[in-house]
Coordinates of C-alpha atoms in Angstrom, one line a residue:
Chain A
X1 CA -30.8 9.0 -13.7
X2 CA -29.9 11.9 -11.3
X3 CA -26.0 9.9 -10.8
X4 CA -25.6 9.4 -14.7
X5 CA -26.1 13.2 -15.8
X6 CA -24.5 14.6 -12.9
X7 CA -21.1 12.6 -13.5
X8 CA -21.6 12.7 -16.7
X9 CA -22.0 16.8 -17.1
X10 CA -18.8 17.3 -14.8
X11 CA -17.3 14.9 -17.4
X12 CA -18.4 17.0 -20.2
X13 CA -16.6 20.1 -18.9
X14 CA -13.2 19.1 -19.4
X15 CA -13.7 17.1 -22.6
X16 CA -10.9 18.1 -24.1
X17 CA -8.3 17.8 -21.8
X18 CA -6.6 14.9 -21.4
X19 CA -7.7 12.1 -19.3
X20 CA -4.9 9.5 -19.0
X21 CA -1.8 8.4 -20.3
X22 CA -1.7 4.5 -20.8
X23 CA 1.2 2.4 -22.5
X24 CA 1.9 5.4 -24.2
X25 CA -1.5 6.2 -25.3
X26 CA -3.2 9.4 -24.6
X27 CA -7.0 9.5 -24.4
X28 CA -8.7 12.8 -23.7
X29 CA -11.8 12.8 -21.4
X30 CA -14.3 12.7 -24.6
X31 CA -12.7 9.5 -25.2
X32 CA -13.8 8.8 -21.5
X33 CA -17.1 9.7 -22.3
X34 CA -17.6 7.6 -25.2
X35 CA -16.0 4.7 -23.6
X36 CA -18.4 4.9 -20.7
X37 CA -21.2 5.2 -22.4
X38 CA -20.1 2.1 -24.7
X39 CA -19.6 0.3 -21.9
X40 CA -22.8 1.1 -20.0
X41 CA -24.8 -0.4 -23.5
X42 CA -22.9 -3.3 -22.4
X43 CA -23.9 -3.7 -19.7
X44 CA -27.6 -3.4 -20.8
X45 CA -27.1 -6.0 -23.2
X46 CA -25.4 -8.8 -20.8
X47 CA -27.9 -8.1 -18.5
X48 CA -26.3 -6.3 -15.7
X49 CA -29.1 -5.0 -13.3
X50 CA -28.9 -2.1 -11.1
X51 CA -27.8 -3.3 -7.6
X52 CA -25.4 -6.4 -8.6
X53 CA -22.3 -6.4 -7.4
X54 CA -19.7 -6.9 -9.8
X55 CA -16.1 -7.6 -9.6
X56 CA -13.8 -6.0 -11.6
X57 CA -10.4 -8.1 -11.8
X58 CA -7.4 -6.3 -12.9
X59 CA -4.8 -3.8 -12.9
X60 CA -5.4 0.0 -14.0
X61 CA -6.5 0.5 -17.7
X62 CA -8.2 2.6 -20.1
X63 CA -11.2 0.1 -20.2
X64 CA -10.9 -0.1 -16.5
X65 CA -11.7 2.9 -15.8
X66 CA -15.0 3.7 -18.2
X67 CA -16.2 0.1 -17.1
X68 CA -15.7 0.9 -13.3
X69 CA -17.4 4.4 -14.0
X70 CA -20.2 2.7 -16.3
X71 CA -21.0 -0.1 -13.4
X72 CA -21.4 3.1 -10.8
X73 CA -23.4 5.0 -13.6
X74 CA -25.5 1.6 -13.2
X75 CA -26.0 1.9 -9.4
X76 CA -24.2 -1.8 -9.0
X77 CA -21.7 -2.6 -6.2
X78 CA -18.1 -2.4 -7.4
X79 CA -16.1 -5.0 -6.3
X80 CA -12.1 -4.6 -7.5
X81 CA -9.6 -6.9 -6.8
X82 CA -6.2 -6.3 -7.9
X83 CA -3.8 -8.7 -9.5
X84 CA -2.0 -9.3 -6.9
X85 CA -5.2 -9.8 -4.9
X86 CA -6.4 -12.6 -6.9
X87 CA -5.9 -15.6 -5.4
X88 CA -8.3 -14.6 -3.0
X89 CA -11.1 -14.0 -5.6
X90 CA -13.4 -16.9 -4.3
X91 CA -13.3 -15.9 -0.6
X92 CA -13.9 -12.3 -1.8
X93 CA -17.0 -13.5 -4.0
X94 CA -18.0 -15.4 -1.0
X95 CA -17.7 -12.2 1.4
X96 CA -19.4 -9.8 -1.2
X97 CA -22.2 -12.0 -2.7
X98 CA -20.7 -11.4 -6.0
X99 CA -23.1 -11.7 -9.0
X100 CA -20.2 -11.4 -11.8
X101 CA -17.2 -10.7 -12.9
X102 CA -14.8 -9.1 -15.9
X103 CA -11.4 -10.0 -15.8
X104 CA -8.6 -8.7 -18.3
X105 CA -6.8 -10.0 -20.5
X106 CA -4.2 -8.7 -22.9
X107 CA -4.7 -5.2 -25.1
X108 CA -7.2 -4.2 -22.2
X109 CA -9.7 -6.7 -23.5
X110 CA -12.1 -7.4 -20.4
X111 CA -14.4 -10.9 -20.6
X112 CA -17.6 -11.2 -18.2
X113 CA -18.5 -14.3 -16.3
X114 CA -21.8 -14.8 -14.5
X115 CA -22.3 -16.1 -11.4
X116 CA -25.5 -15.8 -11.0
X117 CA -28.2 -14.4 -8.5
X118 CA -26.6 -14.6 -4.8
X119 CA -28.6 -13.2 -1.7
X120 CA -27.3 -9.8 -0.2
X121 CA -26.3 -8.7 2.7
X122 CA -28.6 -6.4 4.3
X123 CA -26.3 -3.4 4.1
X124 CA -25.5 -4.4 0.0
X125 CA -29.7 -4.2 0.7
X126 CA -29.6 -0.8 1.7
X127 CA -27.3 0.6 -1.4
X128 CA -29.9 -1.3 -3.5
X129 CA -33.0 -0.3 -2.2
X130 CA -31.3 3.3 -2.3
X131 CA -30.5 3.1 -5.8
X132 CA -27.2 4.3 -5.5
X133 CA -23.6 2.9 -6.3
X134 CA -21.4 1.1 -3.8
X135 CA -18.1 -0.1 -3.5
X136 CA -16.3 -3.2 -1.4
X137 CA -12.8 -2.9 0.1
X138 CA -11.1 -5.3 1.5
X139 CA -9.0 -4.7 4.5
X140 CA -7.2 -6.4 7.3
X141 CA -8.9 -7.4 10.1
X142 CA -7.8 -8.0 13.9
X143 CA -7.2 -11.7 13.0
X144 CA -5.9 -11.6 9.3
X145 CA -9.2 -12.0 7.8
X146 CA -9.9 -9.7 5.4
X147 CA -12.9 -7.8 6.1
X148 CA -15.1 -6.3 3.4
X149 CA -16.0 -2.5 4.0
X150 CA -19.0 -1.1 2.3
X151 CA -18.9 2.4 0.7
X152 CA -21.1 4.8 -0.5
X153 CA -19.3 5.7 -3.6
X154 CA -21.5 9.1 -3.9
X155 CA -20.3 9.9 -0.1
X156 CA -16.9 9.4 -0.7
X157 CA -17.0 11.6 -3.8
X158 CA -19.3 14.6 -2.5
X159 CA -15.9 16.5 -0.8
X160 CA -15.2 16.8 -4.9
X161 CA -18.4 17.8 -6.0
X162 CA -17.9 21.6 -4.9
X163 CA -14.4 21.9 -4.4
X164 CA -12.4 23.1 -7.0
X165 CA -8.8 21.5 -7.2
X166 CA -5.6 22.6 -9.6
X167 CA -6.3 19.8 -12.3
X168 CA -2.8 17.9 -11.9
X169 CA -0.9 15.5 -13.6
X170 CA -0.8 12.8 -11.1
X171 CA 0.8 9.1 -11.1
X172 CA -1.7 6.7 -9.8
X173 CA 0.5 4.9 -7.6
X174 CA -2.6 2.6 -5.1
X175 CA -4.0 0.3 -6.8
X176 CA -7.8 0.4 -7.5
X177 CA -8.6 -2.2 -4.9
X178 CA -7.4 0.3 -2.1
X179 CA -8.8 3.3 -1.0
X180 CA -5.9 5.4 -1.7
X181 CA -6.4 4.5 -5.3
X182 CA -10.1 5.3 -5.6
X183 CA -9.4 8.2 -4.0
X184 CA -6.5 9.2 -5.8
X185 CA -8.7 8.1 -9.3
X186 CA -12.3 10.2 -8.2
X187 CA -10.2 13.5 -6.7
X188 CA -8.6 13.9 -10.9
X189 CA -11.3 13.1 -12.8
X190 CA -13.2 15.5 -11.0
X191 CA -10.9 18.1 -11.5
X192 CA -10.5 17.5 -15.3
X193 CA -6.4 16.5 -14.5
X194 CA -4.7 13.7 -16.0
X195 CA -3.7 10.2 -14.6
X196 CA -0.5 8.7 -15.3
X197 CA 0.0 5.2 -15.4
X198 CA 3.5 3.6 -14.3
X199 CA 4.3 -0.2 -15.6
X200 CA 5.1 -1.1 -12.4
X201 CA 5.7 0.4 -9.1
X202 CA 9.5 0.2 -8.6
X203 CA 11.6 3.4 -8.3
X204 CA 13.2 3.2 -12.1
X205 CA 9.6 2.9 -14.1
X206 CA 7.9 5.3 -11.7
X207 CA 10.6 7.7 -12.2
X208 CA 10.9 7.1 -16.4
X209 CA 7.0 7.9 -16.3
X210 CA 7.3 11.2 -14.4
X211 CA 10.0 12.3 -17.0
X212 CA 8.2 11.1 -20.2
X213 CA 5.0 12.4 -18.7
X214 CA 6.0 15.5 -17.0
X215 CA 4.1 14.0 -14.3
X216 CA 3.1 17.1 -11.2
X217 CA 1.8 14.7 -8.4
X218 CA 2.8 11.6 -6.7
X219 CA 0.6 10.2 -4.3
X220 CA 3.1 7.1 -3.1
X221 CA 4.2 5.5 0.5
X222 CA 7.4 6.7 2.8
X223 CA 8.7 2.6 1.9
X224 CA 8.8 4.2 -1.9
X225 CA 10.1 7.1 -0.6
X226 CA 12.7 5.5 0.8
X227 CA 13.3 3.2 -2.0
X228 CA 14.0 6.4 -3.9
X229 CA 16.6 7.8 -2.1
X230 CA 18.2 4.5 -1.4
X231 CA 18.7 3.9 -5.3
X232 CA 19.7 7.2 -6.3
X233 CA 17.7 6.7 -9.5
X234 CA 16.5 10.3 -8.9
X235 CA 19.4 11.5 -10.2
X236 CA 19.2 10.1 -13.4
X237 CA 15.7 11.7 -14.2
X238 CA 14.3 14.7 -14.8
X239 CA 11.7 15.0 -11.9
X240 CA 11.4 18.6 -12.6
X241 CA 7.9 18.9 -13.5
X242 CA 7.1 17.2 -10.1
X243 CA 5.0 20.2 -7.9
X244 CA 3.8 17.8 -4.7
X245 CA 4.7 14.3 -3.5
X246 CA 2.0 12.9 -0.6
X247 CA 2.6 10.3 1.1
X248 CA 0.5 8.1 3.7
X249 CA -0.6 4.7 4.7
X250 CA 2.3 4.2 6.9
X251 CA 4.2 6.6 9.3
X252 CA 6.7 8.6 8.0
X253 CA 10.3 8.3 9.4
X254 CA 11.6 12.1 9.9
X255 CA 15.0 11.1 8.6
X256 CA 13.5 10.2 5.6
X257 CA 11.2 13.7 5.1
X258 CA 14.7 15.9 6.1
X259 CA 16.7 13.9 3.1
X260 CA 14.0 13.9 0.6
X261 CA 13.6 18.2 1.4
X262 CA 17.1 17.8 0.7
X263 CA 17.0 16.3 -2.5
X264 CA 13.3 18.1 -4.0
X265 CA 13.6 21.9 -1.8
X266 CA 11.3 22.8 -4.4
X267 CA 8.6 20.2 -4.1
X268 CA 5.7 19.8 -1.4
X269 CA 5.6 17.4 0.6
X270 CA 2.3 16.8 2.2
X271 CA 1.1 14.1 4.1
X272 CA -2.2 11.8 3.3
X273 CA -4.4 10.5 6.3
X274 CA -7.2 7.8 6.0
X275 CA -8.4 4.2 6.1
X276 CA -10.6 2.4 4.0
X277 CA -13.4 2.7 6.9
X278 CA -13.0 6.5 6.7
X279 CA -12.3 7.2 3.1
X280 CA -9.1 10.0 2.7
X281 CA -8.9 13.6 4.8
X282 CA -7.5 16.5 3.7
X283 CA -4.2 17.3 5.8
X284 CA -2.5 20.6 6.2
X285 CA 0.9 19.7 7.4
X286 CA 2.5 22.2 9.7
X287 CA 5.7 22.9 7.0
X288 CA 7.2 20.8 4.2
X289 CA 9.5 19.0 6.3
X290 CA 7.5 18.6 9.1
X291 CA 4.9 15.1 10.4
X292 CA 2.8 17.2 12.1
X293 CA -0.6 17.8 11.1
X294 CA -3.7 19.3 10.9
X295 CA -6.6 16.4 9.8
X296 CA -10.2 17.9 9.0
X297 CA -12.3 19.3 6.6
X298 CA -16.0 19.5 6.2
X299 CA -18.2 16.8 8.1
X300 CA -15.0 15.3 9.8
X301 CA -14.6 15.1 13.5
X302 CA -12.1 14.4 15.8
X303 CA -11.2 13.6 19.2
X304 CA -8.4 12.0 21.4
X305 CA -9.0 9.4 24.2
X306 CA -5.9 8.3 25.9
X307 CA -3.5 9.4 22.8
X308 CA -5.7 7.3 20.5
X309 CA -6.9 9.3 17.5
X310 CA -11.1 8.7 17.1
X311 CA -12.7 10.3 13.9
X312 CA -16.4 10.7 13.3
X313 CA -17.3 11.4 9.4
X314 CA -20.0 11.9 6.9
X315 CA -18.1 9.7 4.8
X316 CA -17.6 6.4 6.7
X317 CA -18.5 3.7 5.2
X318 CA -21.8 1.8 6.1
X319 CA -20.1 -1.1 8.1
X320 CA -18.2 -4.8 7.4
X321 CA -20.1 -7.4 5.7
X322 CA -18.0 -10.2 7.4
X323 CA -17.6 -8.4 11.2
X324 CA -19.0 -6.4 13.8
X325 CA -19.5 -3.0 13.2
X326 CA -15.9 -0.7 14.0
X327 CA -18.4 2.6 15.2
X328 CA -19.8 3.3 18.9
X329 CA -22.9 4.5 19.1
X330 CA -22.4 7.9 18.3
X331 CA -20.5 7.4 15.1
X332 CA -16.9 7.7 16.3
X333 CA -14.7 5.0 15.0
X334 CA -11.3 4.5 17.1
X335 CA -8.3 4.1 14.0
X336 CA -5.7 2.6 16.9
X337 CA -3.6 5.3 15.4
X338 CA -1.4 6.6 19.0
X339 CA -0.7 10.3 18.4
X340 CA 1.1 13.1 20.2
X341 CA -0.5 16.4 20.2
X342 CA 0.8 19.8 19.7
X343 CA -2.2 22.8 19.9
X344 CA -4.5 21.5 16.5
X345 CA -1.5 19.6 15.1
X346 CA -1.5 15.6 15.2
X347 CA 1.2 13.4 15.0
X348 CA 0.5 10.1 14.0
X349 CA 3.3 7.3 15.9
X350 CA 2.1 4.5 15.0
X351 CA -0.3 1.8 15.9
X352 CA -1.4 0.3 19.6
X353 CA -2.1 -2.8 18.5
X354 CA -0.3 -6.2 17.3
X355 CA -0.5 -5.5 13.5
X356 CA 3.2 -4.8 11.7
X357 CA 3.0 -2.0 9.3
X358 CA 5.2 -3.6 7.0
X359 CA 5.6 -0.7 4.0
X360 CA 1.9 -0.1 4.6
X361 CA 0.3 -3.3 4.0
X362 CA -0.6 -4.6 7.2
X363 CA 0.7 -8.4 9.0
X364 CA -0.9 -9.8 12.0
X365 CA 1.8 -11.8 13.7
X366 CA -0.7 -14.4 14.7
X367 CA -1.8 -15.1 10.7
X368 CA 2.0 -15.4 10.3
X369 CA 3.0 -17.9 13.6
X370 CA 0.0 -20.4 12.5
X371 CA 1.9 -21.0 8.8
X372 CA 5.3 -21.0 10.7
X373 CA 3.8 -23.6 13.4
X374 CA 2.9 -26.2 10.0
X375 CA 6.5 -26.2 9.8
X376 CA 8.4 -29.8 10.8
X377 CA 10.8 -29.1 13.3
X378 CA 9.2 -25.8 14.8
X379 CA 7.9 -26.2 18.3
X380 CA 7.1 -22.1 19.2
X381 CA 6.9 -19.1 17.5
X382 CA 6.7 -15.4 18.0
X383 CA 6.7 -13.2 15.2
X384 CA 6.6 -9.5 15.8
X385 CA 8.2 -6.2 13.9
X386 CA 11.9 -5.1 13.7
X387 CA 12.2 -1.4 12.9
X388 CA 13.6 -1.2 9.6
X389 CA 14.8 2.7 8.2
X390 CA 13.4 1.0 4.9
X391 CA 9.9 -0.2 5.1
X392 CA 9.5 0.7 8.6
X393 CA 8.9 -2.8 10.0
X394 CA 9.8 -5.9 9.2
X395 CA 8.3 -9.3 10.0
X396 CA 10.5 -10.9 11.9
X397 CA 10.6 -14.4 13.8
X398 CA 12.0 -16.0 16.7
X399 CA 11.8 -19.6 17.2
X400 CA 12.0 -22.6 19.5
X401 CA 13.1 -25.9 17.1
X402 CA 12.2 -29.3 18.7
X403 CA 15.8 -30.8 17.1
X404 CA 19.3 -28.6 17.0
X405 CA 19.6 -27.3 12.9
X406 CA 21.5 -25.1 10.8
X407 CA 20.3 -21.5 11.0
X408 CA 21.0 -21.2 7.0
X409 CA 19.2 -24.3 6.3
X410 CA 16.3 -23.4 8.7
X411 CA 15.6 -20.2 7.0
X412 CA 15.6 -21.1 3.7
X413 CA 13.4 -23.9 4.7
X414 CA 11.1 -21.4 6.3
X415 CA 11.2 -18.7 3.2
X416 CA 10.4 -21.7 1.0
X417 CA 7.4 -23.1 2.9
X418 CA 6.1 -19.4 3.5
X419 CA 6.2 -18.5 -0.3
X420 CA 3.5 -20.5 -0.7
X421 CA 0.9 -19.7 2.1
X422 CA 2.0 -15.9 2.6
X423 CA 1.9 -12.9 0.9
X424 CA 5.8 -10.9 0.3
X425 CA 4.7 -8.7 3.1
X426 CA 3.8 -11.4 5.1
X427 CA 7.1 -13.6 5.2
X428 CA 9.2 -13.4 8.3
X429 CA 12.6 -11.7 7.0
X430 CA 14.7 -12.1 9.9
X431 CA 14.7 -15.5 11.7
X432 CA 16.6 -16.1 15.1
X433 CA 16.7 -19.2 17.3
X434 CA 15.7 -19.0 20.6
X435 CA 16.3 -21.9 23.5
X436 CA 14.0 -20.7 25.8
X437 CA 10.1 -19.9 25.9
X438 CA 8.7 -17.5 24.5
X439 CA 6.0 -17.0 26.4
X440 CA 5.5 -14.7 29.8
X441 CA 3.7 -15.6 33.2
X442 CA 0.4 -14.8 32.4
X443 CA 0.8 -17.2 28.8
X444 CA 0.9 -14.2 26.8
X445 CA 3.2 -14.0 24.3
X446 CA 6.4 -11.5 24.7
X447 CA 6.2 -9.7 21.3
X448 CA 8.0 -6.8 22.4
X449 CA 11.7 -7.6 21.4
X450 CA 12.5 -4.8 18.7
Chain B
X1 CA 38.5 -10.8 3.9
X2 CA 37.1 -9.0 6.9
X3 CA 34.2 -10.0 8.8
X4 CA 32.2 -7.1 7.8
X5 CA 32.7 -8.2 4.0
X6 CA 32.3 -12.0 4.7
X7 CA 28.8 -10.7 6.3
X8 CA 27.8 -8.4 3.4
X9 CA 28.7 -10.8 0.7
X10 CA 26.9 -13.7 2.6
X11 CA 24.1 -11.6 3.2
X12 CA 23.8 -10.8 -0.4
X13 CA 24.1 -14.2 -2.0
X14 CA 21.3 -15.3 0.5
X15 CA 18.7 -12.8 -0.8
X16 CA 19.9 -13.6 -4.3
X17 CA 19.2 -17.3 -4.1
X18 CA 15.9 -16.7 -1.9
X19 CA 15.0 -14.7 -5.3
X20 CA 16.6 -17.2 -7.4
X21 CA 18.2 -15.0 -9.1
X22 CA 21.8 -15.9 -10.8
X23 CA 24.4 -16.0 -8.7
X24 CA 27.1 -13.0 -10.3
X25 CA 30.2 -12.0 -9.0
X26 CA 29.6 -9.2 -6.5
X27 CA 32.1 -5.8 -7.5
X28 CA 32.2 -3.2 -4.7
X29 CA 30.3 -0.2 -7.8
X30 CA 27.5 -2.7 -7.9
X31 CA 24.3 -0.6 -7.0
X32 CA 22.3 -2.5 -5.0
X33 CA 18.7 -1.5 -6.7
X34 CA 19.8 -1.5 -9.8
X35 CA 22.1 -3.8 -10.3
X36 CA 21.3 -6.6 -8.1
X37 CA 17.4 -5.9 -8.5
X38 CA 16.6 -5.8 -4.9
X39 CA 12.9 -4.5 -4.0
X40 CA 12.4 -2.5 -0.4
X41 CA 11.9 -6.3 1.2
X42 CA 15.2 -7.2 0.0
X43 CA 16.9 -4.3 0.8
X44 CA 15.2 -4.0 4.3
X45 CA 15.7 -7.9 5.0
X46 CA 19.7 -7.2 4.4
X47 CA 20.0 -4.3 6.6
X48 CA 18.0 -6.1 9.2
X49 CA 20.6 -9.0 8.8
X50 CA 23.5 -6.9 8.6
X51 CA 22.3 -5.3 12.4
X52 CA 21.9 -8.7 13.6
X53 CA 25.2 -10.3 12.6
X54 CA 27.5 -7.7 13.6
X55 CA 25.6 -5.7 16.2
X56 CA 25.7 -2.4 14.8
X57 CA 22.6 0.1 13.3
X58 CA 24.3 3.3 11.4
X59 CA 21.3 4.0 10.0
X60 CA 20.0 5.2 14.2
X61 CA 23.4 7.3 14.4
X62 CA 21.8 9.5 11.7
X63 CA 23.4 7.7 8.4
X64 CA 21.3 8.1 5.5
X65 CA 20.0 5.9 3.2
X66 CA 20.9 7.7 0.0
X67 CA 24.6 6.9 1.9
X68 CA 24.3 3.0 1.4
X69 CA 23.7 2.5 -2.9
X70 CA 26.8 0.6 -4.1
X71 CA 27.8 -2.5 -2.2
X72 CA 31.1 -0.6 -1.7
X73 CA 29.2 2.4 0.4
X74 CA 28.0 -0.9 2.5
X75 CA 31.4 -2.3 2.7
X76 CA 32.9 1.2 4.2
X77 CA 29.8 2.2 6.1
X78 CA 29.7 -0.9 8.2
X79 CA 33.1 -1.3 8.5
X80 CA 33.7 2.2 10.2
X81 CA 30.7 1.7 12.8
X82 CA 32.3 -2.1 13.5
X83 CA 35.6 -0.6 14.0
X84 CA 33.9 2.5 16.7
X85 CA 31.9 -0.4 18.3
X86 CA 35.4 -1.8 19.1
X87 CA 37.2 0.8 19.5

C-alpha cells in the first residue's frame, strides 16, 4: 500500500530518536514502528477491513498512538472520542456508522468490541471507495448538536509531507478527539520530535512535565495561559527549556500576552488559527507580544465580507454527516470569526454569533436555557456570556422564578440539577434574578447584557 | 469583618461546597490554585461573583492576574477599588 510505505519510510528516518514520553517511559520511534506494525496484524486477525470506521475510546497512550496510526495504515475511518467525551459514545456511533470499537483500560491495555456492519454515509462512501484513511470530529453545531466532520487524514497531513520542521519536544496539550490534537500529534511525528504526555491538564502537572521532560513546545489555550499566571506555579519550575508557547482556540486577551512576555521575554509566543472544518494554518504573528496576524500558507485562501473572516482550503474537510454542508459553492467556508484588519495582518475579535467561548469549548445558550427551563420554579431564562479576564466568557444566567426564593438556595439548586445534564463548560456560573421579561418587542431574546 | 471580606469568604465557601470539597478554615497566604484546588471555572466563577456583589472589576483598570494568587492579594485588591468606588 502506497499510505503504509510512505508513513512508514518517514517513520524509519528518525528511528532512533525518541518518540514519546509516557508515565515515565521513553519509547523511541523504532518502538513506534514495531508497535504499529503489531497492531496492524491485529487488526488482520480480528477482522478489521479496510474502510470501517472504528472508534478509538481513550485518552493519549503509547498503544494509542501505533493503534490510531495502524487503523489509518488500514485505510479505516478513525473515530476518537475522548474520556471526557464518553458519555456521548452511542450518539457518536449513531452519527458515524461505527463498526467497532477499542476502549482502554489500565496499563494501556485496549479491548475491541464489534458492532457489526452499519451502512455508510455516502461521504464515509467516498473515503472507502478511495481507499484512503478518514477521520470523524465532532464539533458544536449552531443548535448544540454535535456535528460530525469528515476528514481526509492524507489532506490534512500533506502540509508535513515536504516541509521540514525543527523536530521539538512538544507537550500534547488537545486531546486526540480535537483537531488541535491531531494536528499537534501528525506535525511531531513527521518531524521525528518527541511528544510529551502531561497526567492531567492543570497548571502544576503540566508544568512538573516540562521540567522533568525538558519540554520546548506548548501548544495550550489563553484560559491555561491565564491559569498559569494566576497560580504562580511558574515560579516554582524550571520552564527553561521551553523555546515557543502557541496558543489558539479562543481569542487571546492582550493583557494576558503583555504579562506572560513579561514573565517568558525569552519564549515565542505564537498564535494557532483553525477549526475542525479547516484543519490548523500556519500563522505568522506580527511580534511576540502582539494578536495580530498573518493566516496562510500553501492552498489556503482568504477573504473578508463585512469583517467576517471566509477561508477556502485544500484541506477542508469533505462535509458533516449529520448537517448541511458549511461551504458556498465555490469552496469558501465563513468561520463567523469578526476580524479587524491592518494591511495583511488579521485580528481575530471574537465570534458574531450566539455561541459563548467559554475557555475554548464552545456553549450555545439555547442548549443551556432548555435544561434550566426543566427546572421547578423557573418560568424564563436567558443565558448569555459574562466577560471573564480568566476563561474569557462565562455562562451566565438570568432568570424569571414563578415563586419569590433564596438566591443561595436557587443556585445551588440550579448547579445541582445542571451537573447532571451539562458538561463543566456548560453550567451557568453566575445566576441573577430578574422581575421582568426577558424578552424584546420583536420576541427575541435580549442576550446582550455583558 | 468588612463587606469586601464577608463577600470573599462567602464567595469562597460557595465554590468549595459546589465542589464538595471540605470546608477548611480560610487564612489570608492561602493560594487560591493551589491550596484551595480551584480549576479556571472556579476561579473565573469567583471573580465574576466578586464583580457582581460589590460592583467593582480591577481586573478592566489594568490589574493583573498574577496580582490576585493568595486570598490575601483578593482581600487588599478588592478592598482598595471598593474604597476608590466610594471615595
Amino acid at each position: 500500500m502506497e499510505t503504509y510505505h510512505s508513513i512508514i519510510n518517514r517513520l524509519e528516518e528518525y528511528r532512533d530518536n525518541e518518540f514519546l514520553v509516557y508515565k515515565g517511559i521513553s519509547y523511541l520511534y523504532a518502538d513506534l514502528i514495531n508497535s504499529i506494525n503489531n497492531w496492524f496484524d491485529k487488526i488482520k486477525r480480528i477482522g478489521i477491513e479496510q474502510g470501517q470506521c472504528i472508534s478509538i475510546i481513550g485518552e493519549y497512550s503509547f498503544n494509542a498512538f501505533s493503534l490510531f496510526l495502524a487503523l489509518q495504515l488500514n485505510n479505516n475511518i478513525i473515530v476518537p472520542i475522548s474520556t471526557e467525551a464518553k458519555h456521548l459514545k452511542d450518539k457518536i456511533f449513531d452519527v458515524a456508522c461505527v463498526d467497532g470499537y477499542f476502549e482502554s483500560s489500565e496499563n494501556d491495555e485496549w479491548n475491541y468490541t464489534l458492532i457489526g456492519p452499519v451502512p455508510k454515509h455516502p461521504l464515509l462512501n467516498k473515503l472507502i471507495l478511495n481507499h484512503e484513511p478518514g477521520l470523524v470530529i465532532f464539533t458544536s453545531g449552531t443548535t448544540g448538536e454535535k456535528k460530525g466532520a469528515v476528514i481526509q487524514i492524507l489532506k490534512l497531513i500533506s502540509k508535513f509531507d515536504n516541509r521540514e520542521r525543527k523536530p521539538y519536544r512538544s507537550l500534547i496539550f488537545m486531546k486526540l478527539d480535537h483537531i488541535g490534537g491531531v494536528n499537534t500529534f501528525y506535525s511531531i511525528i513527521y518531524n521525528g520530535g518527541t511528544i510529551i504526555t502531561a497526567e492531567d491538564r492543570t497548571p502544576e502537572l503540566v508544568c512538573s512535565a516540562i521540567e522533568e521532560n525538558k519540554v520546548e513546545l506548548l501548544p495550550t489555550t489563553p484560559t491555561f495561559l491565564n491559569m498559569l499566571v494566576i497560580s504562580g506555579i511558574f515560579k516554582l519550575y524550571d520552564l527553561s527549556s521551553l523555546k515557543v508557547i502557541s496558543y489558539g482556540t479562543e481569542p487571546m486577551p492582550q493583557s494576558t500576552l503583555r504579562v506572560l512576555n513579561t514573565i517568558f521575554p525569552s519564549i515565542i509566543l505564537k498564535q494557532t488559527y483553525g477549526l475542525t472544518e479547516l484543519g490548523i494554518f500556519a500563522t505568522k504573528s506580527r511580534e511576540s507580544d502582539s494578536t495580530w496576524m498573518k493566516i496562510g500558507g500553501d492552498g489556503v485562501e482568504t477573504r473578508i465580507v463585512n469583517n467576517t473572516l471566509f477561508i477556502r482550503t485544500k484541506s477542508a474537510m469533505l462535509g458533516y454527516l449529520n448537517a448541511p454542508s458549511p461551504f458556498d459553492e465555490e469552496g469558501w467556508y465563513n468561520t463567523g470569526d469578526q476580524v479587524e484588519i491592518d494591511g495583511d495582518y488579521l485580528k481575530i475579535l471574537g465570534r458574531k454569533e450566539d455561541v459563548i467561548n467559554v475557555g475554548g469549548d464552545k456553549v450555545h445558550p439555547a442548549e443551556v436555557e432548555s435544561v434550566l427551563l426543566e427546572i421547578p420554579n423557573i418560568k424564563e431564562v436567558i443565558v448569555y456570556g459574562k466577560d471573564s479576564p480568566v476563561v474569557g466568557k462565562l455562562v451566565a444566567a438570568k432568570v424569571v422564578l414563578i415563586n419569590p426564593e433564596d438566591i443561595q438556595d436557587l443556585k445551588k439548586r440550579i448547579y445541582d440539577f445542571c451537573r447532571l445534564k451539562l458538561q463543566k463548560h456548560q453550567i451557568p456560573r453566575l445566576i441573577s434574578i430578574s422581575e421582568k421579561n426577558l424578552v424584546n418587542d420583536q420576541f427575541k431574546k435580549k442576550r446582550e447584557l455583558n | 469583618m468588612s463587606i469586601v471580606r464577608e463577600v470573599v469568604n462567602n464567595t469562597i465557601k460557595e465554590i468549595q461546597d459546589q465542589n464538595g470539597f471540605d470546608k477548611i478554615e480560610l487564612k489570608e497566604e492561602m493560594k487560591i490554585v493551589n491550596d484551595l484546588g480551584f480549576a479556571s471555572l472556579d476561579v473565573a466563577q469567583m471573580i465574576a461573583t466578586f464583580e457582581m456583589e460589590l460592583g467593582v472589576d480591577p481586573f478592566q483598570e489594568g490589574v493583573s492576574l498574577m496580582d490576585v494568587v493568595t486570598i490575601g492579594d483578593i482581600y487588599n485588591v478588592y478592598q482598595e477599588y471598593v474604597d476608590k468606588k466610594q471615595g
